[in-house]
């Protein structure tokens, strides 16, 4: 490869060539991040079903590394309210723009998907819809109602946005619809919010989680953190304490992966041992359940984890005695 000035000059002119465009160095992922390509029959069937029902999934839109594994088992996380978000978080691959009108058929389509995939447990999430008067809360309610009517045995986990400036009413309505698990991710430590999650407020998200328990203490609450964005260990411990003060039951922690060069860079690949250390600290802080590993995502193994959470609560109640 040719070297750069001082010795290369435009022919006949004593003018150095312009500097070559700088390509950002491609970050090499450590071995523990490698995942299988999505090629199974289950993957293609899940994809076909979602297309035919005009449903988006966070698995695809967020470029989740687990899609090969999850969709082989026909576990997909449905993303309602369209595929276009009104915010532009620095970590998220979902496209930003002016979303289309809410699809009135979507709730029934989610129920059809749950039935056809044979889901015992479904996770339903959404884009941010700051353009809607209720932030999209009524669509969550309709989806929960449609699932209860059509697939009454399916347990329901919702992963909602923060419903900026309208969270009290939104949470009240969704909780009244009766999901089994209410998840809202804090995503990162408060210091990094201005760059990573600029449209959100850390304490507003924390209050949302706290309000779920205030309205219905029996609903399991869950929240997730990405690591590798430049957070300090003690900041992560503080977030765990904040979650516990909001009575969050289940903590998920996973490695942030940069979806495209336009997104926030990975500051660190956190080792599996460091995840184990975080998990041990979190358990000591009193979470009912902790899932922490490089490839953990909010909805990864959500069905199995729901059962573990139920068992952990039952054991806790038994320990407490009559
Ligand atoms: S971890 Fe969640 S988002 Fe990722 S592929 Fe599995 S179900 Fe989809």
PDB file of C-alpha atoms and ligand atoms in Angstrom:
ATOM      1  CA  UNK A   1       0.000   0.000   0.000  1.00  0.00           C
ATOM      2  CA  UNK A   2       1.337   3.473  -0.907  1.00  0.00           C
ATOM      3  CA  UNK A   3       2.380   5.621   2.012  1.00  0.00           C
ATOM      4  CA  UNK A   4       1.054   9.121   2.558  1.00  0.00           C
ATOM      5  CA  UNK A   5       2.980  12.516   2.251  1.00  0.00           C
ATOM      6  CA  UNK A   6       5.551  13.857   2.395  1.00  0.00           C
ATOM      7  CA  UNK A   7       6.740  11.901  -0.692  1.00  0.00           C
ATOM      8  CA  UNK A   8       3.524  11.669  -2.823  1.00  0.00           C
ATOM      9  CA  UNK A   9       2.707  14.766  -4.850  1.00  0.00           C
ATOM     10  CA  UNK A  10       0.325  15.577  -7.687  1.00  0.00           C
ATOM     11  CA  UNK A  11       2.201  15.124 -10.977  1.00  0.00           C
ATOM     12  CA  UNK A  12       4.123  18.255 -11.907  1.00  0.00           C
ATOM     13  CA  UNK A  13       2.851  20.282  -8.980  1.00  0.00           C
ATOM     14  CA  UNK A  14       4.357  20.738  -5.600  1.00  0.00           C
ATOM     15  CA  UNK A  15       0.985  20.131  -3.948  1.00  0.00           C
ATOM     16  CA  UNK A  16       0.374  17.174  -1.683  1.00  0.00           C
ATOM     17  CA  UNK A  17      -2.529  14.902  -2.529  1.00  0.00           C
ATOM     18  CA  UNK A  18      -5.566  15.342  -0.311  1.00  0.00           C
ATOM     19  CA  UNK A  19      -5.662  13.056   2.681  1.00  0.00           C
ATOM     20  CA  UNK A  20      -7.416   9.732   2.027  1.00  0.00           C
ATOM     21  CA  UNK A  21     -10.831   9.444   3.626  1.00  0.00           C
ATOM     22  CA  UNK A  22     -10.607   8.130   7.170  1.00  0.00           C
ATOM     23  CA  UNK A  23     -12.579   4.950   7.652  1.00  0.00           C
ATOM     24  CA  UNK A  24     -13.540   4.241  11.219  1.00  0.00           C
ATOM     25  CA  UNK A  25     -11.613   1.213  12.399  1.00  0.00           C
ATOM     26  CA  UNK A  26     -13.930  -1.804  12.400  1.00  0.00           C
ATOM     27  CA  UNK A  27     -14.330  -3.013  15.934  1.00  0.00           C
ATOM     28  CA  UNK A  28     -13.456  -6.654  16.208  1.00  0.00           C
ATOM     29  CA  UNK A  29     -15.912  -8.498  18.372  1.00  0.00           C
ATOM     30  CA  UNK A  30     -14.472 -10.874  20.958  1.00  0.00           C
ATOM     31  CA  UNK A  31     -15.139 -14.583  20.541  1.00  0.00           C
ATOM     32  CA  UNK A  32     -17.847 -14.619  23.188  1.00  0.00           C
ATOM     33  CA  UNK A  33     -20.038 -12.331  21.023  1.00  0.00           C
ATOM     34  CA  UNK A  34     -20.092 -14.591  17.948  1.00  0.00           C
ATOM     35  CA  UNK A  35     -23.559 -15.843  16.995  1.00  0.00           C
ATOM     36  CA  UNK A  36     -24.990 -18.253  14.438  1.00  0.00           C
ATOM     37  CA  UNK A  37     -26.419 -16.999  11.140  1.00  0.00           C
ATOM     38  CA  UNK A  38     -30.218 -17.126  10.913  1.00  0.00           C
ATOM     39  CA  UNK A  39     -30.824 -19.911   8.395  1.00  0.00           C
ATOM     40  CA  UNK A  40     -33.231 -22.407  10.008  1.00  0.00           C
ATOM     41  CA  UNK A  41     -36.701 -23.346   8.772  1.00  0.00           C
ATOM     42  CA  UNK A  42     -38.151 -21.885  11.985  1.00  0.00           C
ATOM     43  CA  UNK A  43     -36.468 -18.570  11.216  1.00  0.00           C
ATOM     44  CA  UNK A  44     -37.958 -18.392   7.727  1.00  0.00           C
ATOM     45  CA  UNK A  45     -41.403 -19.439   8.961  1.00  0.00           C
ATOM     46  CA  UNK A  46     -41.392 -16.769  11.662  1.00  0.00           C
ATOM     47  CA  UNK A  47     -40.321 -14.164   9.118  1.00  0.00           C
ATOM     48  CA  UNK A  48     -43.026 -15.171   6.659  1.00  0.00           C
ATOM     49  CA  UNK A  49     -45.714 -15.019   9.341  1.00  0.00           C
ATOM     50  CA  UNK A  50     -44.674 -11.562  10.522  1.00  0.00           C
ATOM     51  CA  UNK A  51     -44.657 -10.243   6.951  1.00  0.00           C
ATOM     52  CA  UNK A  52     -48.056 -11.736   6.176  1.00  0.00           C
ATOM     53  CA  UNK A  53     -49.549 -10.080   9.280  1.00  0.00           C
ATOM     54  CA  UNK A  54     -47.826  -6.768   8.570  1.00  0.00           C
ATOM     55  CA  UNK A  55     -46.102  -6.907  11.972  1.00  0.00           C
ATOM     56  CA  UNK A  56     -42.700  -5.438  12.806  1.00  0.00           C
ATOM     57  CA  UNK A  57     -40.348  -7.133  15.252  1.00  0.00           C
ATOM     58  CA  UNK A  58     -37.696  -5.596  17.425  1.00  0.00           C
ATOM     59  CA  UNK A  59     -35.611  -8.680  16.631  1.00  0.00           C
ATOM     60  CA  UNK A  60     -35.153  -7.419  13.067  1.00  0.00           C
ATOM     61  CA  UNK A  61     -35.427  -3.661  13.543  1.00  0.00           C
ATOM     62  CA  UNK A  62     -32.880  -3.581  16.363  1.00  0.00           C
ATOM     63  CA  UNK A  63     -30.588  -6.055  14.539  1.00  0.00           C
ATOM     64  CA  UNK A  64     -30.624  -8.358  17.556  1.00  0.00           C
ATOM     65  CA  UNK A  65     -27.706 -10.817  17.590  1.00  0.00           C
ATOM     66  CA  UNK A  66     -29.943 -13.574  18.963  1.00  0.00           C
ATOM     67  CA  UNK A  67     -32.387 -13.667  16.076  1.00  0.00           C
ATOM     68  CA  UNK A  68     -31.029 -16.957  14.704  1.00  0.00           C
ATOM     69  CA  UNK A  69     -31.498 -18.720  18.026  1.00  0.00           C
ATOM     70  CA  UNK A  70     -34.832 -17.124  19.013  1.00  0.00           C
ATOM     71  CA  UNK A  71     -36.584 -17.427  15.669  1.00  0.00           C
ATOM     72  CA  UNK A  72     -35.493 -21.037  15.262  1.00  0.00           C
ATOM     73  CA  UNK A  73     -37.623 -21.607  18.374  1.00  0.00           C
ATOM     74  CA  UNK A  74     -40.288 -19.254  16.922  1.00  0.00           C
ATOM     75  CA  UNK A  75     -39.787 -16.742  19.709  1.00  0.00           C
ATOM     76  CA  UNK A  76     -40.234 -13.275  18.265  1.00  0.00           C
ATOM     77  CA  UNK A  77     -40.757  -9.960  20.025  1.00  0.00           C
ATOM     78  CA  UNK A  78     -43.460  -7.980  18.286  1.00  0.00           C
ATOM     79  CA  UNK A  79     -42.967  -4.243  17.896  1.00  0.00           C
ATOM     80  CA  UNK A  80     -46.327  -2.490  17.732  1.00  0.00           C
ATOM     81  CA  UNK A  81     -47.222   1.026  16.608  1.00  0.00           C
ATOM     82  CA  UNK A  82     -45.230   0.656  13.411  1.00  0.00           C
ATOM     83  CA  UNK A  83     -41.539   0.470  12.591  1.00  0.00           C
ATOM     84  CA  UNK A  84     -40.711   4.187  12.774  1.00  0.00           C
ATOM     85  CA  UNK A  85     -39.745   5.904  16.031  1.00  0.00           C
ATOM     86  CA  UNK A  86     -40.183   9.574  16.914  1.00  0.00           C
ATOM     87  CA  UNK A  87     -36.836   9.582  18.751  1.00  0.00           C
ATOM     88  CA  UNK A  88     -33.261   8.953  17.703  1.00  0.00           C
ATOM     89  CA  UNK A  89     -31.375   7.274  20.553  1.00  0.00           C
ATOM     90  CA  UNK A  90     -27.669   6.846  19.870  1.00  0.00           C
ATOM     91  CA  UNK A  91     -27.724   3.101  20.564  1.00  0.00           C
ATOM     92  CA  UNK A  92     -30.850   2.068  18.679  1.00  0.00           C
ATOM     93  CA  UNK A  93     -31.154   0.810  15.118  1.00  0.00           C
ATOM     94  CA  UNK A  94     -34.900   1.439  14.760  1.00  0.00           C
ATOM     95  CA  UNK A  95     -35.497   4.069  12.093  1.00  0.00           C
ATOM     96  CA  UNK A  96     -36.494   7.608  13.073  1.00  0.00           C
ATOM     97  CA  UNK A  97     -39.101   9.696  11.311  1.00  0.00           C
ATOM     98  CA  UNK A  98     -42.757  10.559  11.135  1.00  0.00           C
ATOM     99  CA  UNK A  99     -44.600   7.306  11.830  1.00  0.00           C
ATOM    100  CA  UNK A 100     -47.612   6.132   9.856  1.00  0.00           C
ATOM    101  CA  UNK A 101     -51.125   6.099  11.324  1.00  0.00           C
ATOM    102  CA  UNK A 102     -51.771   3.449  13.953  1.00  0.00           C
ATOM    103  CA  UNK A 103     -52.952   0.173  12.380  1.00  0.00           C
ATOM    104  CA  UNK A 104     -56.355  -0.753  13.858  1.00  0.00           C
ATOM    105  CA  UNK A 105     -55.823  -4.393  12.835  1.00  0.00           C
ATOM    106  CA  UNK A 106     -52.550  -4.676  14.694  1.00  0.00           C
ATOM    107  CA  UNK A 107     -53.970  -5.997  18.021  1.00  0.00           C
ATOM    108  CA  UNK A 108     -55.776  -8.859  16.284  1.00  0.00           C
ATOM    109  CA  UNK A 109     -52.718  -9.581  14.161  1.00  0.00           C
ATOM    110  CA  UNK A 110     -50.544  -9.854  17.272  1.00  0.00           C
ATOM    111  CA  UNK A 111     -53.015 -12.359  18.696  1.00  0.00           C
ATOM    112  CA  UNK A 112     -52.946 -14.373  15.448  1.00  0.00           C
ATOM    113  CA  UNK A 113     -49.132 -14.387  15.543  1.00  0.00           C
ATOM    114  CA  UNK A 114     -49.124 -15.613  19.163  1.00  0.00           C
ATOM    115  CA  UNK A 115     -51.546 -18.423  18.241  1.00  0.00           C
ATOM    116  CA  UNK A 116     -49.704 -19.484  15.077  1.00  0.00           C
ATOM    117  CA  UNK A 117     -46.299 -19.421  16.745  1.00  0.00           C
ATOM    118  CA  UNK A 118     -47.743 -21.342  19.692  1.00  0.00           C
ATOM    119  CA  UNK A 119     -46.335 -18.862  22.190  1.00  0.00           C
ATOM    120  CA  UNK A 120     -46.751 -19.662  25.870  1.00  0.00           C
ATOM    121  CA  UNK A 121     -45.273 -16.250  26.639  1.00  0.00           C
ATOM    122  CA  UNK A 122     -45.222 -13.235  24.368  1.00  0.00           C
ATOM    123  CA  UNK A 123     -43.185 -10.052  24.597  1.00  0.00           C
ATOM    124  CA  UNK A 124     -44.730  -6.983  23.005  1.00  0.00           C
ATOM    125  CA  UNK A 125     -42.795  -3.761  22.670  1.00  0.00           C
ATOM    126  CA  UNK A 126     -43.201  -0.563  20.639  1.00  0.00           C
ATOM    127  CA  UNK A 127     -41.428   2.372  19.133  1.00  0.00           C
ATOM    128  CA  UNK A 128     -41.718   5.757  20.871  1.00  0.00           C
ATOM    129  CA  UNK A 129     -44.823   7.551  19.641  1.00  0.00           C
ATOM    130  CA  UNK A 130     -44.445  11.055  21.051  1.00  0.00           C
ATOM    131  CA  UNK A 131     -46.800  12.198  18.258  1.00  0.00           C
ATOM    132  CA  UNK A 132     -49.805  10.410  19.798  1.00  0.00           C
ATOM    133  CA  UNK A 133     -51.837  12.046  22.592  1.00  0.00           C
ATOM    134  CA  UNK A 134     -51.498   8.942  24.793  1.00  0.00           C
ATOM    135  CA  UNK A 135     -48.033   7.930  23.544  1.00  0.00           C
ATOM    136  CA  UNK A 136     -49.566   4.719  22.186  1.00  0.00           C
ATOM    137  CA  UNK A 137     -50.795   3.390  25.540  1.00  0.00           C
ATOM    138  CA  UNK A 138     -54.280   2.546  24.221  1.00  0.00           C
ATOM    139  CA  UNK A 139     -52.737   0.317  21.535  1.00  0.00           C
ATOM    140  CA  UNK A 140     -50.917  -1.656  24.246  1.00  0.00           C
ATOM    141  CA  UNK A 141     -54.273  -2.049  26.025  1.00  0.00           C
ATOM    142  CA  UNK A 142     -55.937  -3.278  22.818  1.00  0.00           C
ATOM    143  CA  UNK A 143     -53.125  -5.759  22.183  1.00  0.00           C
ATOM    144  CA  UNK A 144     -53.380  -7.155  25.724  1.00  0.00           C
ATOM    145  CA  UNK A 145     -57.174  -7.454  25.354  1.00  0.00           C
ATOM    146  CA  UNK A 146     -56.849  -9.217  21.986  1.00  0.00           C
ATOM    147  CA  UNK A 147     -54.324 -11.676  23.407  1.00  0.00           C
ATOM    148  CA  UNK A 148     -56.484 -12.433  26.460  1.00  0.00           C
ATOM    149  CA  UNK A 149     -59.477 -13.085  24.195  1.00  0.00           C
ATOM    150  CA  UNK A 150     -57.720 -15.211  21.573  1.00  0.00           C
ATOM    151  CA  UNK A 151     -54.890 -16.941  23.419  1.00  0.00           C
ATOM    152  CA  UNK A 152     -55.913 -16.864  27.094  1.00  0.00           C
ATOM    153  CA  UNK A 153     -53.129 -19.246  28.146  1.00  0.00           C
ATOM    154  CA  UNK A 154     -50.369 -17.027  26.749  1.00  0.00           C
ATOM    155  CA  UNK A 155     -48.673 -14.965  29.431  1.00  0.00           C
ATOM    156  CA  UNK A 156     -48.008 -11.382  28.410  1.00  0.00           C
ATOM    157  CA  UNK A 157     -44.921  -9.272  28.889  1.00  0.00           C
ATOM    158  CA  UNK A 158     -44.890  -5.702  27.668  1.00  0.00           C
ATOM    159  CA  UNK A 159     -41.807  -3.583  27.166  1.00  0.00           C
ATOM    160  CA  UNK A 160     -42.957   0.004  26.919  1.00  0.00           C
ATOM    161  CA  UNK A 161     -41.388   3.334  26.100  1.00  0.00           C
ATOM    162  CA  UNK A 162     -41.336   6.067  28.758  1.00  0.00           C
ATOM    163  CA  UNK A 163     -44.529   7.843  27.555  1.00  0.00           C
ATOM    164  CA  UNK A 164     -42.812  11.186  28.042  1.00  0.00           C
ATOM    165  CA  UNK A 165     -44.990  13.696  29.950  1.00  0.00           C
ATOM    166  CA  UNK A 166     -47.955  11.313  29.963  1.00  0.00           C
ATOM    167  CA  UNK A 167     -46.668   8.293  31.799  1.00  0.00           C
ATOM    168  CA  UNK A 168     -49.036   8.311  34.807  1.00  0.00           C
ATOM    169  CA  UNK A 169     -52.198   7.901  32.744  1.00  0.00           C
ATOM    170  CA  UNK A 170     -50.502   5.573  30.271  1.00  0.00           C
ATOM    171  CA  UNK A 171     -49.220   3.250  32.994  1.00  0.00           C
ATOM    172  CA  UNK A 172     -52.529   3.297  34.836  1.00  0.00           C
ATOM    173  CA  UNK A 173     -54.397   2.210  31.678  1.00  0.00           C
ATOM    174  CA  UNK A 174     -51.896  -0.491  30.711  1.00  0.00           C
ATOM    175  CA  UNK A 175     -51.660  -1.923  34.205  1.00  0.00           C
ATOM    176  CA  UNK A 176     -55.479  -2.107  34.357  1.00  0.00           C
ATOM    177  CA  UNK A 177     -55.376  -4.284  31.220  1.00  0.00           C
ATOM    178  CA  UNK A 178     -53.387  -6.809  33.276  1.00  0.00           C
ATOM    179  CA  UNK A 179     -50.079  -7.796  31.686  1.00  0.00           C
ATOM    180  CA  UNK A 180     -48.076 -10.409  33.603  1.00  0.00           C
ATOM    181  CA  UNK A 181     -44.770  -8.558  33.300  1.00  0.00           C
ATOM    182  CA  UNK A 182     -44.190  -4.844  32.807  1.00  0.00           C
ATOM    183  CA  UNK A 183     -40.749  -4.060  31.434  1.00  0.00           C
ATOM    184  CA  UNK A 184     -39.230  -0.647  30.909  1.00  0.00           C
ATOM    185  CA  UNK A 185     -35.520  -0.392  30.277  1.00  0.00           C
ATOM    186  CA  UNK A 186     -33.328   2.218  31.946  1.00  0.00           C
ATOM    187  CA  UNK A 187     -30.759   1.316  29.239  1.00  0.00           C
ATOM    188  CA  UNK A 188     -27.730   3.102  30.724  1.00  0.00           C
ATOM    189  CA  UNK A 189     -26.424   5.086  33.696  1.00  0.00           C
ATOM    190  CA  UNK A 190     -27.824   8.605  34.226  1.00  0.00           C
ATOM    191  CA  UNK A 191     -24.539  10.340  33.310  1.00  0.00           C
ATOM    192  CA  UNK A 192     -24.755   8.943  29.761  1.00  0.00           C
ATOM    193  CA  UNK A 193     -28.393   9.881  29.109  1.00  0.00           C
ATOM    194  CA  UNK A 194     -27.612  13.189  27.323  1.00  0.00           C
ATOM    195  CA  UNK A 195     -25.585  11.379  24.670  1.00  0.00           C
ATOM    196  CA  UNK A 196     -27.107   7.893  24.573  1.00  0.00           C
ATOM    197  CA  UNK A 197     -30.785   8.494  25.341  1.00  0.00           C
ATOM    198  CA  UNK A 198     -31.185  12.255  24.854  1.00  0.00           C
ATOM    199  CA  UNK A 199     -34.981  12.249  24.512  1.00  0.00           C
ATOM    200  CA  UNK A 200     -35.488  10.509  27.858  1.00  0.00           C
ATOM    201  CA  UNK A 201     -35.000  11.372  31.532  1.00  0.00           C
ATOM    202  CA  UNK A 202     -33.497   8.810  33.889  1.00  0.00           C
ATOM    203  CA  UNK A 203     -35.666   9.698  36.874  1.00  0.00           C
ATOM    204  CA  UNK A 204     -38.828   9.771  34.773  1.00  0.00           C
ATOM    205  CA  UNK A 205     -38.108   6.184  33.683  1.00  0.00           C
ATOM    206  CA  UNK A 206     -37.442   5.182  37.257  1.00  0.00           C
ATOM    207  CA  UNK A 207     -40.717   6.791  38.370  1.00  0.00           C
ATOM    208  CA  UNK A 208     -42.559   4.879  35.644  1.00  0.00           C
ATOM    209  CA  UNK A 209     -41.269   1.575  37.033  1.00  0.00           C
ATOM    210  CA  UNK A 210     -42.160   2.617  40.558  1.00  0.00           C
ATOM    211  CA  UNK A 211     -45.678   3.601  39.452  1.00  0.00           C
ATOM    212  CA  UNK A 212     -46.359   0.114  37.998  1.00  0.00           C
ATOM    213  CA  UNK A 213     -45.884  -1.374  41.470  1.00  0.00           C
ATOM    214  CA  UNK A 214     -47.964   1.395  43.012  1.00  0.00           C
ATOM    215  CA  UNK A 215     -50.903   0.513  40.757  1.00  0.00           C
ATOM    216  CA  UNK A 216     -50.520  -3.274  40.877  1.00  0.00           C
ATOM    217  CA  UNK A 217     -47.892  -4.762  43.170  1.00  0.00           C
ATOM    218  CA  UNK A 218     -48.523  -8.313  41.839  1.00  0.00           C
ATOM    219  CA  UNK A 219     -47.304  -7.445  38.317  1.00  0.00           C
ATOM    220  CA  UNK A 220     -43.669  -8.386  37.848  1.00  0.00           C
ATOM    221  CA  UNK A 221     -41.476  -5.458  36.856  1.00  0.00           C
ATOM    222  CA  UNK A 222     -38.358  -5.780  34.820  1.00  0.00           C
ATOM    223  CA  UNK A 223     -35.701  -3.381  33.552  1.00  0.00           C
ATOM    224  CA  UNK A 224     -32.570  -3.653  31.453  1.00  0.00           C
ATOM    225  CA  UNK A 225     -29.154  -2.097  31.145  1.00  0.00           C
ATOM    226  CA  UNK A 226     -26.649  -2.146  28.300  1.00  0.00           C
ATOM    227  CA  UNK A 227     -22.999  -2.089  29.287  1.00  0.00           C
ATOM    228  CA  UNK A 228     -19.932  -1.216  27.250  1.00  0.00           C
ATOM    229  CA  UNK A 229     -21.002   2.388  26.612  1.00  0.00           C
ATOM    230  CA  UNK A 230     -18.412   3.939  28.939  1.00  0.00           C
ATOM    231  CA  UNK A 231     -20.234   3.498  32.236  1.00  0.00           C
ATOM    232  CA  UNK A 232     -18.272   2.960  35.469  1.00  0.00           C
ATOM    233  CA  UNK A 233     -18.819  -0.108  37.630  1.00  0.00           C
ATOM    234  CA  UNK A 234     -19.999   1.931  40.625  1.00  0.00           C
ATOM    235  CA  UNK A 235     -22.468   3.801  38.407  1.00  0.00           C
ATOM    236  CA  UNK A 236     -23.958   0.450  37.413  1.00  0.00           C
ATOM    237  CA  UNK A 237     -24.227  -0.528  41.084  1.00  0.00           C
ATOM    238  CA  UNK A 238     -26.049   2.751  41.744  1.00  0.00           C
ATOM    239  CA  UNK A 239     -28.537   2.006  38.958  1.00  0.00           C
ATOM    240  CA  UNK A 240     -29.171  -1.388  40.559  1.00  0.00           C
ATOM    241  CA  UNK A 241     -29.876   0.365  43.876  1.00  0.00           C
ATOM    242  CA  UNK A 242     -32.229   2.795  42.126  1.00  0.00           C
ATOM    243  CA  UNK A 243     -34.091  -0.095  40.498  1.00  0.00           C
ATOM    244  CA  UNK A 244     -34.442  -1.859  43.813  1.00  0.00           C
ATOM    245  CA  UNK A 245     -35.765   1.316  45.424  1.00  0.00           C
ATOM    246  CA  UNK A 246     -38.458   1.243  42.690  1.00  0.00           C
ATOM    247  CA  UNK A 247     -39.054  -2.436  43.631  1.00  0.00           C
ATOM    248  CA  UNK A 248     -37.974  -3.779  40.232  1.00  0.00           C
ATOM    249  CA  UNK A 249     -38.083  -7.592  40.301  1.00  0.00           C
ATOM    250  CA  UNK A 250     -35.931  -8.586  37.360  1.00  0.00           C
ATOM    251  CA  UNK A 251     -32.724  -7.035  36.025  1.00  0.00           C
ATOM    252  CA  UNK A 252     -31.356  -7.848  32.574  1.00  0.00           C
ATOM    253  CA  UNK A 253     -27.877  -6.778  31.506  1.00  0.00           C
ATOM    254  CA  UNK A 254     -26.199  -7.246  28.129  1.00  0.00           C
ATOM    255  CA  UNK A 255     -23.346  -5.960  26.009  1.00  0.00           C
ATOM    256  CA  UNK A 256     -24.110  -2.931  23.828  1.00  0.00           C
ATOM    257  CA  UNK A 257     -23.262  -3.639  20.187  1.00  0.00           C
ATOM    258  CA  UNK A 258     -22.929  -0.826  17.681  1.00  0.00           C
ATOM    259  CA  UNK A 259     -25.542  -1.463  14.966  1.00  0.00           C
ATOM    260  CA  UNK A 260     -23.957   0.855  12.367  1.00  0.00           C
ATOM    261  CA  UNK A 261     -20.986   3.262  12.283  1.00  0.00           C
ATOM    262  CA  UNK A 262     -23.471   6.129  12.795  1.00  0.00           C
ATOM    263  CA  UNK A 263     -24.368   4.851  16.249  1.00  0.00           C
ATOM    264  CA  UNK A 264     -22.520   5.255  19.566  1.00  0.00           C
ATOM    265  CA  UNK A 265     -19.249   3.347  19.601  1.00  0.00           C
ATOM    266  CA  UNK A 266     -18.574   0.421  21.881  1.00  0.00           C
ATOM    267  CA  UNK A 267     -16.252   1.677  24.603  1.00  0.00           C
ATOM    268  CA  UNK A 268     -15.603  -1.742  26.061  1.00  0.00           C
ATOM    269  CA  UNK A 269     -16.448  -5.384  25.532  1.00  0.00           C
ATOM    270  CA  UNK A 270     -17.365  -6.468  29.041  1.00  0.00           C
ATOM    271  CA  UNK A 271     -16.062  -9.958  29.761  1.00  0.00           C
ATOM    272  CA  UNK A 272     -18.321 -12.862  30.725  1.00  0.00           C
ATOM    273  CA  UNK A 273     -16.620 -12.922  34.151  1.00  0.00           C
ATOM    274  CA  UNK A 274     -17.426  -9.248  34.685  1.00  0.00           C
ATOM    275  CA  UNK A 275     -21.063 -10.023  33.838  1.00  0.00           C
ATOM    276  CA  UNK A 276     -21.009 -12.801  36.443  1.00  0.00           C
ATOM    277  CA  UNK A 277     -19.669 -10.323  38.998  1.00  0.00           C
ATOM    278  CA  UNK A 278     -22.431  -7.847  38.158  1.00  0.00           C
ATOM    279  CA  UNK A 279     -25.017 -10.624  38.485  1.00  0.00           C
ATOM    280  CA  UNK A 280     -23.702 -11.610  41.928  1.00  0.00           C
ATOM    281  CA  UNK A 281     -23.887  -8.009  43.140  1.00  0.00           C
ATOM    282  CA  UNK A 282     -27.400  -7.625  41.719  1.00  0.00           C
ATOM    283  CA  UNK A 283     -28.632 -10.792  43.432  1.00  0.00           C
ATOM    284  CA  UNK A 284     -27.184  -9.540  46.714  1.00  0.00           C
ATOM    285  CA  UNK A 285     -29.159  -6.347  46.257  1.00  0.00           C
ATOM    286  CA  UNK A 286     -32.390  -8.351  46.294  1.00  0.00           C
ATOM    287  CA  UNK A 287     -33.634  -8.756  42.700  1.00  0.00           C
ATOM    288  CA  UNK A 288     -35.914 -11.776  42.327  1.00  0.00           C
ATOM    289  CA  UNK A 289     -34.111 -12.646  39.117  1.00  0.00           C
ATOM    290  CA  UNK A 290     -31.006 -11.467  37.280  1.00  0.00           C
ATOM    291  CA  UNK A 291     -29.954 -12.273  33.722  1.00  0.00           C
ATOM    292  CA  UNK A 292     -26.558 -10.869  32.862  1.00  0.00           C
ATOM    293  CA  UNK A 293     -24.370 -12.042  29.999  1.00  0.00           C
ATOM    294  CA  UNK A 294     -22.915 -10.520  26.835  1.00  0.00           C
ATOM    295  CA  UNK A 295     -25.868 -11.610  24.687  1.00  0.00           C
ATOM    296  CA  UNK A 296     -28.631 -11.028  27.213  1.00  0.00           C
ATOM    297  CA  UNK A 297     -31.393  -8.840  25.799  1.00  0.00           C
ATOM    298  CA  UNK A 298     -34.686  -7.755  27.402  1.00  0.00           C
ATOM    299  CA  UNK A 299     -36.681 -10.466  25.719  1.00  0.00           C
ATOM    300  CA  UNK A 300     -34.028 -13.175  25.504  1.00  0.00           C
ATOM    301  CA  UNK A 301     -35.398 -16.391  27.073  1.00  0.00           C
ATOM    302  CA  UNK A 302     -38.268 -14.290  28.441  1.00  0.00           C
ATOM    303  CA  UNK A 303     -40.654 -17.256  28.749  1.00  0.00           C
ATOM    304  CA  UNK A 304     -38.260 -19.379  30.808  1.00  0.00           C
ATOM    305  CA  UNK A 305     -37.349 -16.365  32.899  1.00  0.00           C
ATOM    306  CA  UNK A 306     -41.000 -15.633  33.604  1.00  0.00           C
ATOM    307  CA  UNK A 307     -41.394 -19.110  35.092  1.00  0.00           C
ATOM    308  CA  UNK A 308     -38.208 -18.653  37.149  1.00  0.00           C
ATOM    309  CA  UNK A 309     -39.544 -15.340  38.434  1.00  0.00           C
ATOM    310  CA  UNK A 310     -42.811 -16.957  39.499  1.00  0.00           C
ATOM    311  CA  UNK A 311     -40.894 -19.712  41.291  1.00  0.00           C
ATOM    312  CA  UNK A 312     -38.598 -17.183  42.985  1.00  0.00           C
ATOM    313  CA  UNK A 313     -41.563 -15.164  44.236  1.00  0.00           C
ATOM    314  CA  UNK A 314     -43.316 -18.286  45.529  1.00  0.00           C
ATOM    315  CA  UNK A 315     -40.150 -19.346  47.365  1.00  0.00           C
ATOM    316  CA  UNK A 316     -39.794 -15.875  48.868  1.00  0.00           C
ATOM    317  CA  UNK A 317     -43.399 -15.878  50.072  1.00  0.00           C
ATOM    318  CA  UNK A 318     -42.906 -19.373  51.564  1.00  0.00           C
ATOM    319  CA  UNK A 319     -39.741 -18.222  53.354  1.00  0.00           C
ATOM    320  CA  UNK A 320     -41.569 -15.227  54.797  1.00  0.00           C
ATOM    321  CA  UNK A 321     -44.137 -17.633  56.301  1.00  0.00           C
ATOM    322  CA  UNK A 322     -47.786 -17.052  57.228  1.00  0.00           C
TER     323      UNK A 322
HETATM  324  S1  LIG B   1     -33.452 -11.673  22.211  1.00  0.00           S
HETATM  325 FE1  LIG B   1     -35.478 -10.700  21.983  1.00  0.00          FE
HETATM  326  S2  LIG B   1     -35.187  -9.159  20.380  1.00  0.00           S
HETATM  327 FE2  LIG B   1     -33.470 -10.580  20.250  1.00  0.00          FE
HETATM  328  S3  LIG B   1     -34.110 -12.086  18.727  1.00  0.00           S
HETATM  329 FE3  LIG B   1     -34.637 -12.906  20.760  1.00  0.00          FE
HETATM  330  S4  LIG B   1     -36.771 -12.274  21.044  1.00  0.00           S
HETATM  331 FE4  LIG B   1     -35.966 -11.017  19.388  1.00  0.00          FE
END
